[in-house]
Every structure is written in structure tokens, then in C-alpha cells.
Amino acid sequence: MAHLTVSVEYGIHCLLWLVGSGDKPLSSRDLAELQGISPSFVAKIFPKLERAGIVQASEGAGGGYVLAKAPERISFLDIVDAIEGEKPLFDCQDVRLRCQLFGARPPTWAAKGTCAVHAVMLRAEKAMRDALAEQTLGDVAQRFGRVAPAAFFGEVQDWVSDRVKDRPRRSDPTDGPSKPSPRRRRKSKRAGGT
């Protein structure tokens, strides 16, 4: 947990979108496009979240991911550990034992107990893990819900509905490419498209 990568940040944001989608599955492509990132990037994160029991996947044209449990039962620590693995904050190299004055055999007093530097890092790691364990996905979703205008959530639901409706149906290969939804056609016209 020495460095939390961007995978954790995007993973958490993706999960927040799943909180808002209720039981409507979102594909990794939907989640990526909603945030303007690569679908392959999101596709690498979600199998880890699924293995950890945070999300569950469904197959098929209307498939995607949903939360596997209530957001109030998913801590930030669960998410970090799922994506990054349970890595220590500090990898102690026992530098205290390498003093040239000790020669090949450090004295007992130098090797006794936990290294003082390592002890500080262990306390810091515990504090960070405790803080991450206290915050749940549900807590953060509520805070976000209080600041975002109500209309925004309607727009997101419309966008998600359009995405699900526009997905090609794999069961009928004669359908051809899907047509843009009326909402997408309006956006395209406003942006100068045809």
C-alpha cells in the first residue's frame, strides 16, 4: 500500500457509479466512457473487484457489473486491497544492522526488537488502514449525492439507459449496427454532426 495507483481512484469512482445505477448492470465500457478513460483500463480493474466479492458480473447484451453487496458494507480498505493487494507500506531492509562499525556481526542491542524506523512506519500503515476501513462506499456516495444537483442523476440515468438500449444484441446477428438513440442524435446535432 506504499503508493495507491490511479487504478484505485478510477476503481472507486466506477463503484460509485454502480451505487447510483442500482440493479442496472453497467459494462466496463460504459464505466470507462462515462469517465473518459480506456475501456481496457477498467477491464483490468473489475476482475479483481469481482474476485474480492465487491462486484458481480452478468453476461449477455444487457450484462455488466453490479455491486455484490450493499455499499455500506464495502469499505475503502476492501477496495484498495482488492485492486492493489495487501502490500506493506514500508519494506524494512534492516539498515540498522549494516553499520560498518559492527563488522560481520551486529551487537545484540542493535538487532533487538523492531527497528525504530520500521515501528513508525507500522504505526502509519495501521492508521491509514484504519482510516480506509472506516469509510464505506455508501458514506462517500451519500456525500456526493448531497452536492450534485438532482437533475444530474436524471441525466446519468438517461445516459445509462441509452447505452444499454444501444448495445448490439448478440443473439440476432442480422440486426446490423445499432442506431444512435434520439438523445445521442440531438447531442450530435448540437455538436455540429449530422
PDB file of C-alpha atoms in Angstrom:
ATOM      1  CA  MET A   1       0.000   0.000   0.000  1.00  0.00           C
ATOM      2  CA  ALA A   2       3.042   2.236  -0.355  1.00  0.00           C
ATOM      3  CA  HIS A   3       1.603   4.069  -3.328  1.00  0.00           C
ATOM      4  CA  LEU A   4      -2.063   3.930  -4.253  1.00  0.00           C
ATOM      5  CA  THR A   5      -2.207   3.884  -8.020  1.00  0.00           C
ATOM      6  CA  VAL A   6      -4.664   5.569 -10.326  1.00  0.00           C
ATOM      7  CA  SER A   7      -6.390   2.175 -10.602  1.00  0.00           C
ATOM      8  CA  VAL A   8      -7.691   2.677  -7.059  1.00  0.00           C
ATOM      9  CA  GLU A   9      -9.026   6.148  -7.849  1.00  0.00           C
ATOM     10  CA  TYR A  10     -10.830   5.060 -11.013  1.00  0.00           C
ATOM     11  CA  GLY A  11     -11.987   1.835  -9.374  1.00  0.00           C
ATOM     12  CA  ILE A  12     -13.645   3.780  -6.565  1.00  0.00           C
ATOM     13  CA  HIS A  13     -15.260   6.213  -8.997  1.00  0.00           C
ATOM     14  CA  CYS A  14     -16.560   3.305 -11.090  1.00  0.00           C
ATOM     15  CA  LEU A  15     -18.032   1.710  -7.976  1.00  0.00           C
ATOM     16  CA  LEU A  16     -19.736   4.991  -7.086  1.00  0.00           C
ATOM     17  CA  TRP A  17     -21.438   4.917 -10.497  1.00  0.00           C
ATOM     18  CA  LEU A  18     -22.607   1.394  -9.712  1.00  0.00           C
ATOM     19  CA  VAL A  19     -24.111   2.643  -6.437  1.00  0.00           C
ATOM     20  CA  GLY A  20     -26.201   5.078  -8.479  1.00  0.00           C
ATOM     21  CA  SER A  21     -27.203   2.509 -11.096  1.00  0.00           C
ATOM     22  CA  GLY A  22     -28.996   0.316  -8.564  1.00  0.00           C
ATOM     23  CA  ASP A  23     -29.575  -3.126 -10.048  1.00  0.00           C
ATOM     24  CA  LYS A  24     -28.945  -1.981 -13.638  1.00  0.00           C
ATOM     25  CA  PRO A  25     -25.657  -3.561 -14.768  1.00  0.00           C
ATOM     26  CA  LEU A  26     -23.003  -1.321 -16.306  1.00  0.00           C
ATOM     27  CA  SER A  27     -20.339  -2.759 -18.567  1.00  0.00           C
ATOM     28  CA  SER A  28     -16.684  -1.899 -18.159  1.00  0.00           C
ATOM     29  CA  ARG A  29     -17.028   0.003 -21.453  1.00  0.00           C
ATOM     30  CA  ASP A  30     -19.958   2.032 -20.047  1.00  0.00           C
ATOM     31  CA  LEU A  31     -17.987   2.854 -16.917  1.00  0.00           C
ATOM     32  CA  ALA A  32     -14.893   3.805 -18.919  1.00  0.00           C
ATOM     33  CA  GLU A  33     -16.758   6.017 -21.379  1.00  0.00           C
ATOM     34  CA  LEU A  34     -18.694   7.691 -18.580  1.00  0.00           C
ATOM     35  CA  GLN A  35     -15.344   8.802 -17.137  1.00  0.00           C
ATOM     36  CA  GLY A  36     -13.451   9.365 -20.372  1.00  0.00           C
ATOM     37  CA  ILE A  37     -10.870   6.608 -19.893  1.00  0.00           C
ATOM     38  CA  SER A  38      -9.809   3.489 -21.760  1.00  0.00           C
ATOM     39  CA  PRO A  39     -12.208   0.520 -21.556  1.00  0.00           C
ATOM     40  CA  SER A  40      -9.207  -1.830 -21.364  1.00  0.00           C
ATOM     41  CA  PHE A  41      -8.002   0.014 -18.251  1.00  0.00           C
ATOM     42  CA  VAL A  42     -11.335  -0.520 -16.476  1.00  0.00           C
ATOM     43  CA  ALA A  43     -11.491  -4.103 -17.758  1.00  0.00           C
ATOM     44  CA  LYS A  44      -8.268  -4.834 -15.832  1.00  0.00           C
ATOM     45  CA  ILE A  45      -9.669  -3.484 -12.560  1.00  0.00           C
ATOM     46  CA  PHE A  46     -13.044  -5.190 -12.406  1.00  0.00           C
ATOM     47  CA  PRO A  47     -11.954  -8.851 -12.349  1.00  0.00           C
ATOM     48  CA  LYS A  48     -10.008  -8.009  -9.172  1.00  0.00           C
ATOM     49  CA  LEU A  49     -13.110  -6.409  -7.640  1.00  0.00           C
ATOM     50  CA  GLU A  50     -15.164  -9.433  -8.676  1.00  0.00           C
ATOM     51  CA  ARG A  51     -12.692 -11.894  -7.104  1.00  0.00           C
ATOM     52  CA  ALA A  52     -12.901  -9.870  -3.876  1.00  0.00           C
ATOM     53  CA  GLY A  53     -16.708 -10.170  -3.845  1.00  0.00           C
ATOM     54  CA  ILE A  54     -17.257  -6.431  -4.310  1.00  0.00           C
ATOM     55  CA  VAL A  55     -18.993  -6.691  -7.696  1.00  0.00           C
ATOM     56  CA  GLN A  56     -20.656  -9.447  -9.634  1.00  0.00           C
ATOM     57  CA  ALA A  57     -20.802  -9.772 -13.389  1.00  0.00           C
ATOM     58  CA  SER A  58     -23.604 -10.822 -15.670  1.00  0.00           C
ATOM     59  CA  GLU A  59     -23.184 -11.942 -19.264  1.00  0.00           C
ATOM     60  CA  GLY A  60     -25.132 -11.048 -22.368  1.00  0.00           C
ATOM     61  CA  ALA A  61     -26.209  -7.925 -24.220  1.00  0.00           C
ATOM     62  CA  GLY A  62     -27.696  -6.329 -21.103  1.00  0.00           C
ATOM     63  CA  GLY A  63     -24.896  -7.587 -18.898  1.00  0.00           C
ATOM     64  CA  GLY A  64     -22.250  -5.818 -16.958  1.00  0.00           C
ATOM     65  CA  TYR A  65     -21.369  -5.268 -13.332  1.00  0.00           C
ATOM     66  CA  VAL A  66     -23.462  -4.582 -10.246  1.00  0.00           C
ATOM     67  CA  LEU A  67     -22.417  -4.318  -6.623  1.00  0.00           C
ATOM     68  CA  ALA A  68     -22.300  -7.710  -4.926  1.00  0.00           C
ATOM     69  CA  LYS A  69     -23.289  -6.244  -1.563  1.00  0.00           C
ATOM     70  CA  ALA A  70     -24.684  -3.060  -0.091  1.00  0.00           C
ATOM     71  CA  PRO A  71     -22.370  -0.036  -0.487  1.00  0.00           C
ATOM     72  CA  GLU A  72     -22.438   0.441   3.293  1.00  0.00           C
ATOM     73  CA  ARG A  73     -20.689  -2.937   3.586  1.00  0.00           C
ATOM     74  CA  ILE A  74     -17.853  -2.082   1.166  1.00  0.00           C
ATOM     75  CA  SER A  75     -15.007  -0.228   2.840  1.00  0.00           C
ATOM     76  CA  PHE A  76     -12.333   1.734   1.031  1.00  0.00           C
ATOM     77  CA  LEU A  77      -9.852  -0.737   2.532  1.00  0.00           C
ATOM     78  CA  ASP A  78     -11.732  -3.605   0.837  1.00  0.00           C
ATOM     79  CA  ILE A  79     -11.395  -1.791  -2.492  1.00  0.00           C
ATOM     80  CA  VAL A  80      -7.722  -0.871  -2.040  1.00  0.00           C
ATOM     81  CA  ASP A  81      -6.783  -4.408  -1.010  1.00  0.00           C
ATOM     82  CA  ALA A  82      -8.761  -5.872  -3.929  1.00  0.00           C
ATOM     83  CA  ILE A  83      -7.059  -3.662  -6.512  1.00  0.00           C
ATOM     84  CA  GLU A  84      -3.556  -3.260  -5.065  1.00  0.00           C
ATOM     85  CA  GLY A  85      -3.241  -6.387  -2.955  1.00  0.00           C
ATOM     86  CA  GLU A  86      -2.254  -6.313   0.695  1.00  0.00           C
ATOM     87  CA  LYS A  87       1.216  -4.818   0.297  1.00  0.00           C
ATOM     88  CA  PRO A  88       3.048  -3.269   3.246  1.00  0.00           C
ATOM     89  CA  LEU A  89       3.520   0.484   3.365  1.00  0.00           C
ATOM     90  CA  PHE A  90       7.200   0.107   4.173  1.00  0.00           C
ATOM     91  CA  ASP A  91       9.632  -2.648   3.251  1.00  0.00           C
ATOM     92  CA  CYS A  92      12.199  -2.583   6.064  1.00  0.00           C
ATOM     93  CA  GLN A  93      15.697  -3.522   4.879  1.00  0.00           C
ATOM     94  CA  ASP A  94      17.193  -3.707   8.403  1.00  0.00           C
ATOM     95  CA  VAL A  95      19.637  -0.939   7.569  1.00  0.00           C
ATOM     96  CA  ARG A  96      20.366  -0.647  11.302  1.00  0.00           C
ATOM     97  CA  LEU A  97      22.333  -3.912  11.109  1.00  0.00           C
ATOM     98  CA  ARG A  98      24.636  -2.762   8.297  1.00  0.00           C
ATOM     99  CA  CYS A  99      26.735  -0.230  10.175  1.00  0.00           C
ATOM    100  CA  GLN A 100      30.392  -0.661   9.156  1.00  0.00           C
ATOM    101  CA  LEU A 101      31.457  -0.414  12.792  1.00  0.00           C
ATOM    102  CA  PHE A 102      29.606  -3.668  13.529  1.00  0.00           C
ATOM    103  CA  GLY A 103      31.595  -5.727  11.035  1.00  0.00           C
ATOM    104  CA  ALA A 104      30.004  -9.048  10.142  1.00  0.00           C
ATOM    105  CA  ARG A 105      28.156  -9.407  13.475  1.00  0.00           C
ATOM    106  CA  PRO A 106      25.947  -6.591  14.721  1.00  0.00           C
ATOM    107  CA  PRO A 107      25.718  -6.379  18.527  1.00  0.00           C
ATOM    108  CA  THR A 108      22.607  -7.716  20.245  1.00  0.00           C
ATOM    109  CA  TRP A 109      21.464  -4.232  21.302  1.00  0.00           C
ATOM    110  CA  ALA A 110      21.374  -3.098  17.633  1.00  0.00           C
ATOM    111  CA  ALA A 111      19.370  -6.101  16.443  1.00  0.00           C
ATOM    112  CA  LYS A 112      16.976  -6.333  19.398  1.00  0.00           C
ATOM    113  CA  GLY A 113      13.277  -5.734  18.777  1.00  0.00           C
ATOM    114  CA  THR A 114      11.642  -3.933  15.906  1.00  0.00           C
ATOM    115  CA  CYS A 115      13.675  -1.284  14.148  1.00  0.00           C
ATOM    116  CA  ALA A 116      12.576   2.161  15.428  1.00  0.00           C
ATOM    117  CA  VAL A 117      12.129   3.426  11.857  1.00  0.00           C
ATOM    118  CA  HIS A 118      10.058   0.364  10.953  1.00  0.00           C
ATOM    119  CA  ALA A 119       7.927   0.858  14.088  1.00  0.00           C
ATOM    120  CA  VAL A 120       6.981   4.372  12.938  1.00  0.00           C
ATOM    121  CA  MET A 121       6.050   3.042   9.508  1.00  0.00           C
ATOM    122  CA  LEU A 122       3.977   0.232  11.022  1.00  0.00           C
ATOM    123  CA  ARG A 123       2.006   2.772  13.081  1.00  0.00           C
ATOM    124  CA  ALA A 124       1.480   4.923   9.989  1.00  0.00           C
ATOM    125  CA  GLU A 125       0.281   1.925   7.984  1.00  0.00           C
ATOM    126  CA  LYS A 126      -2.120   0.910  10.750  1.00  0.00           C
ATOM    127  CA  ALA A 127      -3.520   4.452  10.919  1.00  0.00           C
ATOM    128  CA  MET A 128      -4.010   4.547   7.145  1.00  0.00           C
ATOM    129  CA  ARG A 129      -5.636   1.104   7.028  1.00  0.00           C
ATOM    130  CA  ASP A 130      -7.903   2.032   9.958  1.00  0.00           C
ATOM    131  CA  ALA A 131      -8.962   5.261   8.194  1.00  0.00           C
ATOM    132  CA  LEU A 132      -9.680   3.383   4.950  1.00  0.00           C
ATOM    133  CA  ALA A 133     -11.640   0.726   6.855  1.00  0.00           C
ATOM    134  CA  GLU A 134     -13.850   3.398   8.471  1.00  0.00           C
ATOM    135  CA  GLN A 135     -15.018   4.887   5.159  1.00  0.00           C
ATOM    136  CA  THR A 136     -17.520   2.972   3.082  1.00  0.00           C
ATOM    137  CA  LEU A 137     -18.653   3.350  -0.482  1.00  0.00           C
ATOM    138  CA  GLY A 138     -22.082   4.202   0.928  1.00  0.00           C
ATOM    139  CA  ASP A 139     -20.667   7.079   3.024  1.00  0.00           C
ATOM    140  CA  VAL A 140     -18.988   8.685   0.014  1.00  0.00           C
ATOM    141  CA  ALA A 141     -21.993   8.104  -2.265  1.00  0.00           C
ATOM    142  CA  GLN A 142     -24.193   9.970   0.230  1.00  0.00           C
ATOM    143  CA  ARG A 143     -21.773  12.909   0.342  1.00  0.00           C
ATOM    144  CA  PHE A 144     -21.683  13.039  -3.458  1.00  0.00           C
ATOM    145  CA  GLY A 145     -25.476  12.807  -3.581  1.00  0.00           C
ATOM    146  CA  ARG A 146     -25.814  15.842  -1.330  1.00  0.00           C
ATOM    147  CA  VAL A 147     -23.682  18.118  -3.526  1.00  0.00           C
ATOM    148  CA  ALA A 148     -24.764  17.061  -7.024  1.00  0.00           C
ATOM    149  CA  PRO A 149     -27.935  18.682  -8.390  1.00  0.00           C
ATOM    150  CA  ALA A 150     -30.911  16.323  -8.638  1.00  0.00           C
ATOM    151  CA  ALA A 151     -31.093  16.839 -12.411  1.00  0.00           C
ATOM    152  CA  PHE A 152     -27.605  15.399 -12.785  1.00  0.00           C
ATOM    153  CA  PHE A 153     -28.713  11.975 -11.576  1.00  0.00           C
ATOM    154  CA  GLY A 154     -31.552  12.000 -14.121  1.00  0.00           C
ATOM    155  CA  GLU A 155     -29.046  12.790 -16.870  1.00  0.00           C
ATOM    156  CA  VAL A 156     -26.833   9.927 -15.751  1.00  0.00           C
ATOM    157  CA  GLN A 157     -29.787   7.537 -15.723  1.00  0.00           C
ATOM    158  CA  ASP A 158     -30.757   8.683 -19.245  1.00  0.00           C
ATOM    159  CA  TRP A 159     -27.185   8.180 -20.430  1.00  0.00           C
ATOM    160  CA  VAL A 160     -27.045   4.696 -18.914  1.00  0.00           C
ATOM    161  CA  SER A 161     -30.443   3.769 -20.357  1.00  0.00           C
ATOM    162  CA  ASP A 162     -29.328   4.932 -23.804  1.00  0.00           C
ATOM    163  CA  ARG A 163     -26.140   2.886 -23.529  1.00  0.00           C
ATOM    164  CA  VAL A 164     -27.966  -0.275 -22.513  1.00  0.00           C
ATOM    165  CA  LYS A 165     -30.619   0.213 -25.203  1.00  0.00           C
ATOM    166  CA  ASP A 166     -27.978   0.863 -27.884  1.00  0.00           C
ATOM    167  CA  ARG A 167     -25.901  -2.215 -27.142  1.00  0.00           C
ATOM    168  CA  PRO A 168     -25.931  -4.611 -30.048  1.00  0.00           C
ATOM    169  CA  ARG A 169     -27.936  -7.728 -29.351  1.00  0.00           C
ATOM    170  CA  ARG A 170     -25.624 -10.684 -29.826  1.00  0.00           C
ATOM    171  CA  SER A 171     -28.481 -13.120 -30.228  1.00  0.00           C
ATOM    172  CA  ASP A 172     -29.522 -11.736 -33.630  1.00  0.00           C
ATOM    173  CA  PRO A 173     -26.548 -11.129 -35.941  1.00  0.00           C
ATOM    174  CA  THR A 174     -28.860  -9.821 -38.701  1.00  0.00           C
ATOM    175  CA  ASP A 175     -29.664  -6.648 -36.764  1.00  0.00           C
ATOM    176  CA  GLY A 176     -26.606  -4.811 -38.048  1.00  0.00           C
ATOM    177  CA  PRO A 177     -25.110  -1.846 -36.215  1.00  0.00           C
ATOM    178  CA  SER A 178     -27.289  -0.166 -33.652  1.00  0.00           C
ATOM    179  CA  LYS A 179     -28.684   3.258 -34.392  1.00  0.00           C
ATOM    180  CA  PRO A 180     -27.905   6.183 -32.127  1.00  0.00           C
ATOM    181  CA  SER A 181     -30.618   6.939 -29.612  1.00  0.00           C
ATOM    182  CA  PRO A 182     -32.701  10.123 -30.069  1.00  0.00           C
ATOM    183  CA  ARG A 183     -30.747  11.697 -27.209  1.00  0.00           C
ATOM    184  CA  ARG A 184     -27.415  10.934 -28.899  1.00  0.00           C
ATOM    185  CA  ARG A 185     -28.695  12.239 -32.231  1.00  0.00           C
ATOM    186  CA  ARG A 186     -29.682  15.524 -30.514  1.00  0.00           C
ATOM    187  CA  LYS A 187     -26.246  15.810 -28.895  1.00  0.00           C
ATOM    188  CA  SER A 188     -24.555  15.074 -32.216  1.00  0.00           C
ATOM    189  CA  LYS A 189     -26.607  17.797 -33.966  1.00  0.00           C
ATOM    190  CA  ARG A 190     -25.763  20.322 -31.234  1.00  0.00           C
ATOM    191  CA  ALA A 191     -22.070  19.464 -31.636  1.00  0.00           C
ATOM    192  CA  GLY A 192     -22.277  20.094 -35.379  1.00  0.00           C
ATOM    193  CA  GLY A 193     -22.707  16.471 -36.511  1.00  0.00           C
ATOM    194  CA  THR A 194     -25.360  15.215 -38.914  1.00  0.00           C
TER     195      THR A 194
END
